[in-house]
Structure formats: structure tokens, C-alpha cells
Tab-separated table of C-alpha atoms in Angstrom:
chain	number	residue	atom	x	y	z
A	113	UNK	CA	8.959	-10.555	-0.355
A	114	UNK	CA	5.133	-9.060	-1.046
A	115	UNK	CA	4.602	-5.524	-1.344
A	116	UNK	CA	1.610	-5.049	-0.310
A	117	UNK	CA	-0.862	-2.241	-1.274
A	118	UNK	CA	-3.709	-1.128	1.425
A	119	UNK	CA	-6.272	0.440	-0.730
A	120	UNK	CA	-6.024	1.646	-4.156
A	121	UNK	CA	-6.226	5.513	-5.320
A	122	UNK	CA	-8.644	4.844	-8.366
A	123	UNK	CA	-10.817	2.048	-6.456
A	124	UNK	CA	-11.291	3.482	-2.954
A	125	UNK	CA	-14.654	4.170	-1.078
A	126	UNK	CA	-15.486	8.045	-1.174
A	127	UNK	CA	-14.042	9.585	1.837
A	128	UNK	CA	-16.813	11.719	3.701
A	129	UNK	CA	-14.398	14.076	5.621
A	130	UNK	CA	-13.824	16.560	2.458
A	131	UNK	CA	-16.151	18.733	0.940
A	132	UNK	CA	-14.989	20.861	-2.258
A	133	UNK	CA	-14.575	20.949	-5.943
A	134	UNK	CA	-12.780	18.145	-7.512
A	135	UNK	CA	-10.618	18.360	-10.638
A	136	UNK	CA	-10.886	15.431	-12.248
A	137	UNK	CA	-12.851	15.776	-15.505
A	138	UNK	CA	-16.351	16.999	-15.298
A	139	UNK	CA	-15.596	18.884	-12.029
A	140	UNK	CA	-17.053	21.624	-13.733
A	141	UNK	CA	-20.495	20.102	-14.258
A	142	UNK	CA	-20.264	18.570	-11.005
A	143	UNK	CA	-18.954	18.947	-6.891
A	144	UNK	CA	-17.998	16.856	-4.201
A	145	UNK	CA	-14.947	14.520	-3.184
A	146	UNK	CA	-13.237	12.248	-5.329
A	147	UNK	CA	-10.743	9.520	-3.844
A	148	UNK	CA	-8.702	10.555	-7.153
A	149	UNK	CA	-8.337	14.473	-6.129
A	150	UNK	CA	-7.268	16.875	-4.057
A	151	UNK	CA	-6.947	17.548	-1.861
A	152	UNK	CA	-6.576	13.757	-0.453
A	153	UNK	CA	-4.276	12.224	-3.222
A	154	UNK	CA	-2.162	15.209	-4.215
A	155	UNK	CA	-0.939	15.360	-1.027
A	156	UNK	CA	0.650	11.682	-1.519
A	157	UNK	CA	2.543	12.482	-4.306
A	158	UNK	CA	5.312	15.358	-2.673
A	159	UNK	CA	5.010	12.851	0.799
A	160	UNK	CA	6.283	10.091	-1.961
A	161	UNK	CA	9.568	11.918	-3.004
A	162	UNK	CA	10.268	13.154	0.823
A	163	UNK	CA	10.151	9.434	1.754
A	164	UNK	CA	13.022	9.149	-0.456
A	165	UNK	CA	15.005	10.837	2.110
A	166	UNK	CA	14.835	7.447	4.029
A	167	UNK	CA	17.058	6.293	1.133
A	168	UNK	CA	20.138	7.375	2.924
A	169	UNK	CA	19.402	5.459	5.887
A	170	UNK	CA	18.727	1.938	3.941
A	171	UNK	CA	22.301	2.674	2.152
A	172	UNK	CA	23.764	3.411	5.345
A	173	UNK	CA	21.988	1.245	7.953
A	174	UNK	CA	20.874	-1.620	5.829
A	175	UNK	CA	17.733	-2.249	3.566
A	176	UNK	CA	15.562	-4.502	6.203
A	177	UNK	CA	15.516	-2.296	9.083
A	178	UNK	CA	14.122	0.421	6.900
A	179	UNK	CA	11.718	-1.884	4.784
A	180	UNK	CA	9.865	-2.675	8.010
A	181	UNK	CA	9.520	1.163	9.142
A	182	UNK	CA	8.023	2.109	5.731
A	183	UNK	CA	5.303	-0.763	5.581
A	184	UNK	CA	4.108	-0.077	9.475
A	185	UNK	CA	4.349	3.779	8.427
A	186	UNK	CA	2.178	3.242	5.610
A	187	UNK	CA	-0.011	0.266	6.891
A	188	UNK	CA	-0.630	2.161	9.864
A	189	UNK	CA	-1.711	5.766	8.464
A	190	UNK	CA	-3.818	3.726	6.557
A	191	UNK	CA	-5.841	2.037	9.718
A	192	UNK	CA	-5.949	5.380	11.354
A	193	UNK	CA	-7.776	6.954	8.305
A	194	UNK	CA	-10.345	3.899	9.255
A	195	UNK	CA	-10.717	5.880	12.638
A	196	UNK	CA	-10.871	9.319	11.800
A	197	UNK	CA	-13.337	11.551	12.956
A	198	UNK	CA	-16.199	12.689	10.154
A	199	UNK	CA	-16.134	16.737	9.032
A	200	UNK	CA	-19.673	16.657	11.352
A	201	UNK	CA	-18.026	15.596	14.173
A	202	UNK	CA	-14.993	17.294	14.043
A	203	UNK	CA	-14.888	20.631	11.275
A	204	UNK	CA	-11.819	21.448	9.789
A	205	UNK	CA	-9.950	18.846	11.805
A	206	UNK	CA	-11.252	15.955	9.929
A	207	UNK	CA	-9.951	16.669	6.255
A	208	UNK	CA	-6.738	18.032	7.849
A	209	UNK	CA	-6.220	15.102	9.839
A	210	UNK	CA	-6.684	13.548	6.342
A	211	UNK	CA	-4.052	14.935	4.898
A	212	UNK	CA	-1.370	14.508	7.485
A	213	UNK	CA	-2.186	10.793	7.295
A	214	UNK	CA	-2.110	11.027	3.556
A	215	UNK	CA	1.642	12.764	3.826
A	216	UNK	CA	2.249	10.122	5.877
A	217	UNK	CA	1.008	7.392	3.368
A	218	UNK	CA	3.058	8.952	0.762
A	219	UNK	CA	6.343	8.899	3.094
A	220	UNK	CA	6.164	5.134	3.161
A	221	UNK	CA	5.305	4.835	-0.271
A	222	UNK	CA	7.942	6.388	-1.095
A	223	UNK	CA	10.735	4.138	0.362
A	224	UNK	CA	8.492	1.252	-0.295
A	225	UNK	CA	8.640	0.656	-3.890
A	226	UNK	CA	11.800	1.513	-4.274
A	227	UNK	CA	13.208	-0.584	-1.229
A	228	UNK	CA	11.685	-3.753	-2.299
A	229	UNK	CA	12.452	-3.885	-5.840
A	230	UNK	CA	16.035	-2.985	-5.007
A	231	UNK	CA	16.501	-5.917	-1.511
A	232	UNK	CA	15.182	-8.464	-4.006
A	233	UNK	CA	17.275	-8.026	-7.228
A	234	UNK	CA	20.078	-7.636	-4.896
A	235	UNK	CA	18.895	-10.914	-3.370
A	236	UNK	CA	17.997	-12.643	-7.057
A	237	UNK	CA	20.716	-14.631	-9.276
A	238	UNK	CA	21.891	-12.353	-11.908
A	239	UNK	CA	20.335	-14.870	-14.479
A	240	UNK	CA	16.854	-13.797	-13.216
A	241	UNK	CA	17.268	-10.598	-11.782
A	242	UNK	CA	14.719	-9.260	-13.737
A	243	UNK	CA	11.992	-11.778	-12.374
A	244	UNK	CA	12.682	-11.610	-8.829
A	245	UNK	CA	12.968	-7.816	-9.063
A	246	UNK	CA	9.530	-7.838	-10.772
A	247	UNK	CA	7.402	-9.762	-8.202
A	248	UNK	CA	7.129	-7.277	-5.442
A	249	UNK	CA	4.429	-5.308	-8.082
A	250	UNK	CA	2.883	-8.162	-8.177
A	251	UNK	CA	1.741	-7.483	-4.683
A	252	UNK	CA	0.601	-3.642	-5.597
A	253	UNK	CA	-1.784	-5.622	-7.993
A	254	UNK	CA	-3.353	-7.490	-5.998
A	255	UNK	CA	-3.895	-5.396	-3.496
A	256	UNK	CA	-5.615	-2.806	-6.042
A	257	UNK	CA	-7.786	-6.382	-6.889
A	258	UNK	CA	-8.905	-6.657	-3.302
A	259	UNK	CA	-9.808	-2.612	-2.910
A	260	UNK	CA	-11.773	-3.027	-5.674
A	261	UNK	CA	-13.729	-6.290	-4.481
A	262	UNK	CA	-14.416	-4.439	-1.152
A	263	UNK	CA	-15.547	-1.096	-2.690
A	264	UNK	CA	-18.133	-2.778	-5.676
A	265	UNK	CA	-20.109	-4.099	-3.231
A	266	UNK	CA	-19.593	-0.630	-0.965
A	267	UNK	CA	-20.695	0.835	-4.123
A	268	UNK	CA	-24.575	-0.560	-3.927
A	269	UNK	CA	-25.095	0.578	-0.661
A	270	UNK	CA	-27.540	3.410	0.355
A	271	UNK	CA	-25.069	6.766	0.825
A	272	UNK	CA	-26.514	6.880	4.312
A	273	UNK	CA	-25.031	3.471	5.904
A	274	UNK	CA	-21.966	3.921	2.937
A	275	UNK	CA	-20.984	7.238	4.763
A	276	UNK	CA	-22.248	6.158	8.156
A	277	UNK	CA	-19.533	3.866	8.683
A	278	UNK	CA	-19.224	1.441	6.883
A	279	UNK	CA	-16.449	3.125	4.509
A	280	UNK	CA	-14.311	2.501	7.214
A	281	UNK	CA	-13.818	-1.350	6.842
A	282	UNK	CA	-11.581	-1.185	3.990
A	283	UNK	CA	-8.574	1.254	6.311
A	284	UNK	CA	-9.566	-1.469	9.448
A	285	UNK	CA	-9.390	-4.502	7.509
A	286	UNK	CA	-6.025	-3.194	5.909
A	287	UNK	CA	-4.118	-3.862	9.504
A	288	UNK	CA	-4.465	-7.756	8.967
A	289	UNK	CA	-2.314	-7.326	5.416
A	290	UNK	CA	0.175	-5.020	7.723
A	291	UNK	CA	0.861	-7.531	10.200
A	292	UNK	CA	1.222	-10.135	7.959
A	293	UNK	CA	4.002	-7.847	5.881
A	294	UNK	CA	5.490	-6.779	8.991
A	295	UNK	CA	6.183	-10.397	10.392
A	296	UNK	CA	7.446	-11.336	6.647
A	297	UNK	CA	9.701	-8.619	7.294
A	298	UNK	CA	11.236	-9.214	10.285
A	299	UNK	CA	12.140	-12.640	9.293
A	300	UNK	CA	14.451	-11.469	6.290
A	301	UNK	CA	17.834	-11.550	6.242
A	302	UNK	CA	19.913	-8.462	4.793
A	303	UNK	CA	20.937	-8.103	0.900
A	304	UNK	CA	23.990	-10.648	0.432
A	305	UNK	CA	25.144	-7.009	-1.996
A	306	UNK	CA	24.715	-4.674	1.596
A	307	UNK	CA	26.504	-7.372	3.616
A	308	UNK	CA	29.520	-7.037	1.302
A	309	UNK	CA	29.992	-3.754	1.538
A	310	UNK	CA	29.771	-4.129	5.529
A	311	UNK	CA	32.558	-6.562	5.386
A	312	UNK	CA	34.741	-4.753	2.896
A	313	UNK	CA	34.227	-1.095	5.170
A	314	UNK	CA	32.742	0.472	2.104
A	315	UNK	CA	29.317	1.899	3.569
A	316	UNK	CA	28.889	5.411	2.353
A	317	UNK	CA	28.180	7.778	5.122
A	318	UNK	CA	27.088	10.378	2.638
A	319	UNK	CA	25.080	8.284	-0.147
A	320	UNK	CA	23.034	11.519	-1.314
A	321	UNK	CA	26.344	13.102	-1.792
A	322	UNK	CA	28.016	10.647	-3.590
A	323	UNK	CA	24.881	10.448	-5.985
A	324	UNK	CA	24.913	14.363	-6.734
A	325	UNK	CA	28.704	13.991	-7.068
A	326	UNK	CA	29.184	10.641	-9.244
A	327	UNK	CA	25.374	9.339	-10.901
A	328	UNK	CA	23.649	12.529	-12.295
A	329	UNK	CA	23.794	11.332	-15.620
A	330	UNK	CA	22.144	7.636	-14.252
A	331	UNK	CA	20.032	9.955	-12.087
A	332	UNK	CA	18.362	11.631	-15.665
A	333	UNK	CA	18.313	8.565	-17.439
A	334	UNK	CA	15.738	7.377	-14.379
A	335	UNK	CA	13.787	10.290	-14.930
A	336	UNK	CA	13.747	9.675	-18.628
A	337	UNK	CA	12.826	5.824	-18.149
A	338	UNK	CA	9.773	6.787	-15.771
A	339	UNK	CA	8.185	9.261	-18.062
A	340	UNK	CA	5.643	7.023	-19.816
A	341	UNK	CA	6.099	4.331	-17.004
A	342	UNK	CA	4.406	5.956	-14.659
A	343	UNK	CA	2.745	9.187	-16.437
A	344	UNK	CA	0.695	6.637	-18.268
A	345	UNK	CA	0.130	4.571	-15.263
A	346	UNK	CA	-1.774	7.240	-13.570
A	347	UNK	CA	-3.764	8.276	-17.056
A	348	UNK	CA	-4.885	4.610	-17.394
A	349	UNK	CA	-5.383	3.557	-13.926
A	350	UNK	CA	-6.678	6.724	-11.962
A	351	UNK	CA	-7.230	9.950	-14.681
A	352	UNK	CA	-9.326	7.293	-16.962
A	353	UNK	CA	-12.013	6.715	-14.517
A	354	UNK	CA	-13.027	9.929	-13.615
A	355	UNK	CA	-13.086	10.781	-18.001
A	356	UNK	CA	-15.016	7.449	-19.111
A	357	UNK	CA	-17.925	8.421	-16.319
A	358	UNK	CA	-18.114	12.109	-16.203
A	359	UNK	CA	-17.035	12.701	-19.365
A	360	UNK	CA	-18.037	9.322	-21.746
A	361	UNK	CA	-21.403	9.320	-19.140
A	362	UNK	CA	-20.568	5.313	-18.873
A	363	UNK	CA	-21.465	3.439	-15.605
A	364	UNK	CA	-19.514	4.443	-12.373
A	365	UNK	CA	-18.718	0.674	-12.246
A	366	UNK	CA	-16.891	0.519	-15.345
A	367	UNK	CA	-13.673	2.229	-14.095
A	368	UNK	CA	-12.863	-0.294	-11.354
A	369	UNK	CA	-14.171	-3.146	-13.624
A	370	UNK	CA	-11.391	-2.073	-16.175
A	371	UNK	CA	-8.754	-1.348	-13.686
A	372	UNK	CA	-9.823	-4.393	-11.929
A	373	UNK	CA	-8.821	-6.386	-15.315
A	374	UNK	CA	-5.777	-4.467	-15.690
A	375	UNK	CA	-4.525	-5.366	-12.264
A	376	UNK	CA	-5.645	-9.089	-13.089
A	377	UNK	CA	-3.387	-9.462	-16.076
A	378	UNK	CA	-0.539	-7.349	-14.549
A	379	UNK	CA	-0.418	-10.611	-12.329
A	380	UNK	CA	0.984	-12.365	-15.259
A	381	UNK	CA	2.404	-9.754	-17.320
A	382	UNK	CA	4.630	-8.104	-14.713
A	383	UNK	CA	6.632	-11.076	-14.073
A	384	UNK	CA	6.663	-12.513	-17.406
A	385	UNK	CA	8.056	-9.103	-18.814
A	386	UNK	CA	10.759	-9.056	-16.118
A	387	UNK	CA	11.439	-12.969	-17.129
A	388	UNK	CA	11.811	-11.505	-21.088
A	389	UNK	CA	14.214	-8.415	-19.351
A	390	UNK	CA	16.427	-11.461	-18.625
A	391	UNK	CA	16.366	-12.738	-22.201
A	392	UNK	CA	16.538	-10.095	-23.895
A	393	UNK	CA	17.828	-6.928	-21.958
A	394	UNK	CA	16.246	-4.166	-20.286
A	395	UNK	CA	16.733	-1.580	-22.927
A	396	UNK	CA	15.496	-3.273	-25.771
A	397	UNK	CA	12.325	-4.435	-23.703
A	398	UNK	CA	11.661	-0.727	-22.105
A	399	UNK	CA	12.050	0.443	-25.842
A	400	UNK	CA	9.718	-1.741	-27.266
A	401	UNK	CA	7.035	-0.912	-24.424
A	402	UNK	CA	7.405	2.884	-25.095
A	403	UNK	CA	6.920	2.269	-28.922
A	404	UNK	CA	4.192	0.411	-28.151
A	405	UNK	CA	2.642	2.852	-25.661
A	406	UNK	CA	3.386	5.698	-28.643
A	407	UNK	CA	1.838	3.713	-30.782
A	408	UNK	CA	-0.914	2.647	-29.027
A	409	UNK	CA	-2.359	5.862	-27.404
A	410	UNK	CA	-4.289	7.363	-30.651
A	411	UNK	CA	-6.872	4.171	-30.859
A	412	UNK	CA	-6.984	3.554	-27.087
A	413	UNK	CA	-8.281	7.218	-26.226
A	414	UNK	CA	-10.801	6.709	-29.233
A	415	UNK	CA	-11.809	3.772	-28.427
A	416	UNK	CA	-12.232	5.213	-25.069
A	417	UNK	CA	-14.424	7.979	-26.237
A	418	UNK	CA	-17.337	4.900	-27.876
A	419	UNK	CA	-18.316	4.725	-24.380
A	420	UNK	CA	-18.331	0.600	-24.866
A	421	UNK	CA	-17.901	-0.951	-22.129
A	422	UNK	CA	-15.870	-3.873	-23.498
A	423	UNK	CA	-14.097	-1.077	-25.159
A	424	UNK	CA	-12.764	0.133	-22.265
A	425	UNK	CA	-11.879	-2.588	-20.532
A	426	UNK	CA	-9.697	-3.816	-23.196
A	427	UNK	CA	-8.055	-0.372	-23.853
A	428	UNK	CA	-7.129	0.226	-19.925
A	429	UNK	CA	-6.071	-3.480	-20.168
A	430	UNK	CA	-3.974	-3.184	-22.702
A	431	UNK	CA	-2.328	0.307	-21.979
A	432	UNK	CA	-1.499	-1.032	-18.408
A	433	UNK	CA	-0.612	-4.872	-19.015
A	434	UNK	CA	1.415	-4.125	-21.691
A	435	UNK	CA	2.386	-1.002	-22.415
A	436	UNK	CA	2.866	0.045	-18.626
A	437	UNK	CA	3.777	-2.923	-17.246
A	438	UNK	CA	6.126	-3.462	-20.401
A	439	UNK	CA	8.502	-1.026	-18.641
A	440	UNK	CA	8.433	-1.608	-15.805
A	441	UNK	CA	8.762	-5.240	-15.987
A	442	UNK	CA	12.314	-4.249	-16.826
A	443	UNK	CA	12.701	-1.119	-15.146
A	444	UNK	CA	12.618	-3.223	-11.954
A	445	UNK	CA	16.012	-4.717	-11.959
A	446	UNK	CA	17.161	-1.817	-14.609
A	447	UNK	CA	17.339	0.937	-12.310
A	448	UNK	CA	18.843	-1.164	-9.558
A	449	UNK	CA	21.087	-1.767	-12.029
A	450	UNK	CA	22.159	1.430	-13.571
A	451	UNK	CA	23.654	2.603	-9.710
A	452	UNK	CA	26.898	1.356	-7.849
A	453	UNK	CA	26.304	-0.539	-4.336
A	454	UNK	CA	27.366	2.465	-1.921
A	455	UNK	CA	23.824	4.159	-3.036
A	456	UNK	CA	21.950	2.499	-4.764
A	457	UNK	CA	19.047	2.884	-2.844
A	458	UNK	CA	19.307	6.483	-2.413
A	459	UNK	CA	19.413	6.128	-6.688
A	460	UNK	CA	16.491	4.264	-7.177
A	461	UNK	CA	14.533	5.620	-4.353
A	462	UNK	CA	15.368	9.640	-5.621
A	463	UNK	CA	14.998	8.668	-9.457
A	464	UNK	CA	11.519	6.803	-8.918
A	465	UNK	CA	9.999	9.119	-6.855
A	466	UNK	CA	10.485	12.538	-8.104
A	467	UNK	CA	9.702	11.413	-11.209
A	468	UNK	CA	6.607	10.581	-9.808
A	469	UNK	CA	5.695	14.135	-9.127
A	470	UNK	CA	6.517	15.530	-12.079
A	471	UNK	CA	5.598	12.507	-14.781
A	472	UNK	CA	2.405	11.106	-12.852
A	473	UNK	CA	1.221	13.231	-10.076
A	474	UNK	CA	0.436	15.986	-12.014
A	475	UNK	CA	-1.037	13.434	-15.089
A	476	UNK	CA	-4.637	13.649	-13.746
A	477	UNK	CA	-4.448	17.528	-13.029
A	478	UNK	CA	-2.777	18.564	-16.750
A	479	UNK	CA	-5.237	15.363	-18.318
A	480	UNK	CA	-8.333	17.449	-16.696
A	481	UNK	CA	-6.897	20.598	-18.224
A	482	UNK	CA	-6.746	19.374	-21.650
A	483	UNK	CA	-10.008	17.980	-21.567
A	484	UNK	CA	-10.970	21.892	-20.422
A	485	UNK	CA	-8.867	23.794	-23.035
A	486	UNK	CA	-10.017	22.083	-26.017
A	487	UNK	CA	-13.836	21.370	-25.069
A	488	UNK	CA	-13.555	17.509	-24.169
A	489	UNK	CA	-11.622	16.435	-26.631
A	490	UNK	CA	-9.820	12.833	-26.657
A	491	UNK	CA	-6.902	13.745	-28.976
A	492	UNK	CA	-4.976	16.185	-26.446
A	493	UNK	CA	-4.799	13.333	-24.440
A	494	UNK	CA	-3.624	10.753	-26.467
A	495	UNK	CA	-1.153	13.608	-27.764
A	496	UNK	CA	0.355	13.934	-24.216
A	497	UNK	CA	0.529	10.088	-23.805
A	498	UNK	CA	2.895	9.939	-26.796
A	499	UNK	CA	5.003	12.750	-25.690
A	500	UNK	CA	5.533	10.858	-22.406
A	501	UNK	CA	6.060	7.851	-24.398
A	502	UNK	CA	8.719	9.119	-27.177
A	503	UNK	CA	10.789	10.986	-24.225
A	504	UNK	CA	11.063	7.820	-22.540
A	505	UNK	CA	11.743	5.946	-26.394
A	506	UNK	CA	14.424	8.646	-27.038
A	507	UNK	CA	15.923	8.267	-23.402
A	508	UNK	CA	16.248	4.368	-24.223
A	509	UNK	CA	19.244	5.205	-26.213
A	510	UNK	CA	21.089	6.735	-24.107
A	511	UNK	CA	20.619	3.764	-21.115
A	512	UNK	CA	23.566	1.366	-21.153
A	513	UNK	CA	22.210	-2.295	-20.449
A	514	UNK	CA	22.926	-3.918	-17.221
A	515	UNK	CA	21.576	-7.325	-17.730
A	516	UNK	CA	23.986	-9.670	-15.653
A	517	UNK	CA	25.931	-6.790	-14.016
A	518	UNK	CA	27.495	-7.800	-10.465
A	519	UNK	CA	25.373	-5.455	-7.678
A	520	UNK	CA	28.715	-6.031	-5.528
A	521	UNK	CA	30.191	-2.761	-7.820
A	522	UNK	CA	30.805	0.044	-6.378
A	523	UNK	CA	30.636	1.600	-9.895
A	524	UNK	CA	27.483	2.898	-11.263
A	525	UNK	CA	26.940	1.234	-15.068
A	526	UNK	CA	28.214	2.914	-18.173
């Protein structure tokens, strides 16, 4: 089952309906509105953990019915951004209109990830859990693959037509890749896990309760496994951009070009990671990633710094195919994993997404301070990438491995 991704936060057009200060790097040499900033993407990230709340419904009404909601709830925020009114046309009621779509983005978001990861390594043989679970972020990379092929071209054109209208076409054209998820949607059949605990009476009416109650210790051991996941995700794939142009001075094009590779190889590296999960384990692959993200972060941000544009590529590359995608190749069928049947989707969903707030939606915001409190320095940053990375190391040790488990449990793992 794809999961599919509209537009991506680090490759969209420019949206014309905000005016303001950014702060991304270099916001204090320059103004305007970046796709990256506030106010348009930090109002994503709290929408993301309230659509966790839709958790409780997909552990208590089933994980399709919800699934489709969340992909026409995002899918469809996302055409109506294509048909907003400009600030010229409409004042204040353009950004805010803006944001309330963005909240709205986030909300599906939110369930999305989650949802999908969970129906299909609840769907997947236990022998490759880790593959199946994998393949839905295969679908968020190629999705950020075609928002960048629509906004280089976008890119070339004169501001006048660029802001005239034709930023719309990416939010219009994103309806056809709604419908087609939609219909994919509607033809699936519920988790085999789900329709056990139907037949056995076992639904929880109270999932959020039960998780407080039983899985807080699971529930940290999330938060500790996102940390680097998705802290460095945003560095690499969004924070980068805005450093390696206003900062570096490199090409505007370079940023998508890199994350453009990065998304190519996390084709292949997503699934083949969650295929080595199923060798190997999840811990010891989620351990090795982290070291490797530790490890890695001193010559990527220097490399960074050259300003070389093969340079650059081949850091963001790197940091996302493999050190990123590392974890998550087995944090896929892990988390699912790591919580009993009665709520695990309220697990997953809660643990993914408010980690999200605090390990990568403030990244960008605390990346753009460092850069600030130590005059443009490159070492604060690569500093805070191995912090993420060694909490997430350290939490490895405390994560029991779940390769093989039954998802029919009611238990969470130990």
C-alpha cells in the first residue's frame, strides 16, 4: 500500500500568501517566505501529534476506515492550498487560510505514517516484516522526487508568472495522486492482527488508556529511537538547504539537487535496510545507524561548509540514505513491534509523532540558532547531530528485539 507524499517541505514552490521574516539561516541578512519556515511549516508539526488522536479510532474501529480519512484529509488540504486566494486579493485571510490548511495537512500526516507502516507489518509474514513495513516510505520518497521535478523547472521562471499562478500546479496536480491512493484504499481488506482481536472480543475501548496505564516504558523507548531518526532527517533534508545557500552562498538549486539524490537512493536503501532488520534484528541495525550517524556528522557538516557542490550532494546523500534511513529501515516494523495488538496504533501513532515535535520540528529553528550564537559556525551543528545520535545509540540498549514476534499479542514486548 503507497504512501503517498503531495509536495515536499524542503522542495516546494515559494508560497506568495506570507510576507515576514524567516528563520532559517541567513534570515538575518535576508526577508521574505520560505516553504521551510514559519509560519507555514511550523504549524504542521503540533497538527502532526494532534492527528495522533485518530489513533484511538484505528485501534477501536479498524485501521482501513481511518487510513482513507487521513489521505483525503491530507490530499485534499493540499489541493485547496492550490486554490487559495493571494495576500493581494484577500489580506490577512490568505496566510491564515494557510495555516488552517497547513494544521490540517499535519492532522493527516500524523495518522498517516504511522497507520501505514503499522496495517502493513501487521499484514507482512513475520519473516519479512521488516520489508513490507518499510515500503510505504518508499512512497514519501518519491513523492519528494516528483515535488522536486515540478519545482526546478518552477524555479527558472520569471517571479511574475512563478507567483502569478503558476505555483499553483503542484497543490492541483496533487489531487490525481489522491484519488489514486484513495481508490487503493478502499479496496484493502482489514489487518488479519485487527480481525483477530474482533473475533476474540478483545477491542480496547480505551486504547490511550491502556497505553498510559501498561506501555510507558515502550512509549520512551519510541521517543528515544526517533531522536536521530527524525532530528537528523529534518537537518539533512529541510535545515541543510536553507544553510548551504544562505549561509555556504552555493546555488539555490543545489539543495533540491542533493535532497533530490537522497530521496533517489532512499528508494533502495529503505527497503533493503528493512530486508537486513529481518536478518539481523532491529536493534542491532538501529544501533549501527546511530553510530554511524555519530560518527558521521563531524566530516559531513565540514564537508558541507567547502561549498562543493558534489560535496554536498554526497554528504546529504549519505546522512539520509544511510544514516537516516538506517533507522528507520528498522524502526518500521520495530515500533509496531514493541506494542501489544489492543493499541498498537495509538503506540506507534503517539510515539512517532510527538517525537516529531520535540526531535525534528524544532531541528531547523535550534539549527538556525546555533548558526546565530556562535557566528556561523558548522561545529555546533554537527555537535547537536551527535547528541541526537548517541541518545538514540544509548536508548538502543534498553529496546528488547522483536524480530519474529506474533502481532496477535495482546502483550507489549519485553
Amino acid at each position: 500500500m503507497p504512501s503517498i507524499t503531495t509536495t515536499s517541505p524542503s522542495t516546494a514552490p515559494p508560497r506568495p500568501w506570507c510576507s515576514g521574516t524567516s528563520s532559517s539561516p541567513g534570515s538575518a541578512r535576508r526577508s521574505g517566505s520560505s516553504p521551510s519556515s514559519p509560519p507555514t511549516r511550523s504549524a504542521s508539526s503540533p497538527a502532526r501529534a494532534a492527528g495522533s488522536s485518530s489513533a484511538r479510532s484505528e485501534d477501536r474501529h479498524g485501521r482501513k476506515t481511518v487510513l482513507v480519512v487521513t489521505v483525503a484529509l491530507m490530499g485534499g488540504s493540499s489541493f485547496a492550498i492550490g486554490l487559495l486566494p493571494t495576500y493581494h486579493t484577500a489580506g490577512v485571510w490568505g496566510p491564515v487560510l494557510l495555516m488552517f490548511l497547513r494544521l490540517l495537512q499535519g492532522f493527516g500526516a500524523g495518522a498517516e505514517q504511522a497507520g501505514a507502516s503499522t496495517l502493513m507489518a501487521e499484514y507482512a509474514p513475520s519473516a519479512r516484516r521488516g520489508y513490507y513495513a518499510a515500503l510505504p516510505f518508499v512512497g514519501i520518497q518519491v513523492g519528494m522526487l516528483l515535488a522536486t521535478a515540478l519545482f526546478v523547472p518552477l524555479a527558472q521562471l520569471d517571479e511574475d508568472v512563478l507567483f502569478g499562478w503558476v505555483w499553483r500546479a503542484p497543490f492541483l496536480l496533487s489531487a490525481v495522486l489522491i484519488l489514486v491512493a484513495v481508490y487503493i484504499r478502499l479496496k484493502l481488506e482489514e489487518s488479519p492482527a485487527f480481525e483477530r482481536l474482533e473475533e476474540s472480543g478483545e477491542i480496547s475501548r480505551r486504547p490511550l488508556r491502556d497505553l498510559m496505564v501498561n506501555s510507558r516504558r515502550n512509549l520512551f523507548i519510541t521517543f528515544g529511537l526517533r531522536m536521530a531518526e527524525n532530528g537528523t532527517s529534518y537537518l539533512y533534508s529541510t535545515f541543510s538547504i536553507s544553510y548551504v545557500t544562505t549561509v555556504i552562498g552555493v546555488s539555490n538549486s543545489v539543495g533540491p539537487l542533493a535532497v533530490a539524490c537522497a530521496s533517489l537512493a532512499g528508494i533502495v536503501t529503505i527497503p533493503l535496510f528493512g530486508m537486513l532488520s529481518d536478518r539481523i534484528g532491529r536493534v542491532p541495525l538501529h544501533r549501527m545507524a546511530a553510530l554511524f550517524q555519530a560518527v558521521f556528522a563531524v566530516p559531513a557538516f565540514a564537508l558541507m561548509s567547502s561549498g562543493n557542490t558534489v560535496l554536498i550532494c554526497e554528504v546529504i546523500t549519505l546522512g539520509i540514505g544511510v544514516g537516516v534511513n538506517g533507522m528507520l529501515g528498522s524502526q518500521c516494523a520495530l515500533l509496531a513491534e514493541l506494542f501489544g495488538a489492543r493499541h498498537r496504533y495509538t503506540g506507534v501513532a503517539i510515539g512517532r509523532e510527538f517525537s516529531t515535535i520535540v526531535a525534528g520540528g524544532i531541528a531547523p529553528l535550534l539549527g538556525a540558532t546555533l548558526l546565530l550564537a556562535f557566528n556561523d559556525a558548522w561545529w555546533p551543528l554537527a555537535a547537536y547531530v551527535v547528541l541526537l545520535s548517541l541518545i538514540t545509540f544509548v536508548t538502543t540498549f534498553v529496546t528488547p528485539e522483536t524480530r519474529g514476534r506474533d502481532l496477535t499479542d495482546l502483550a507489549d514486548a519485553r
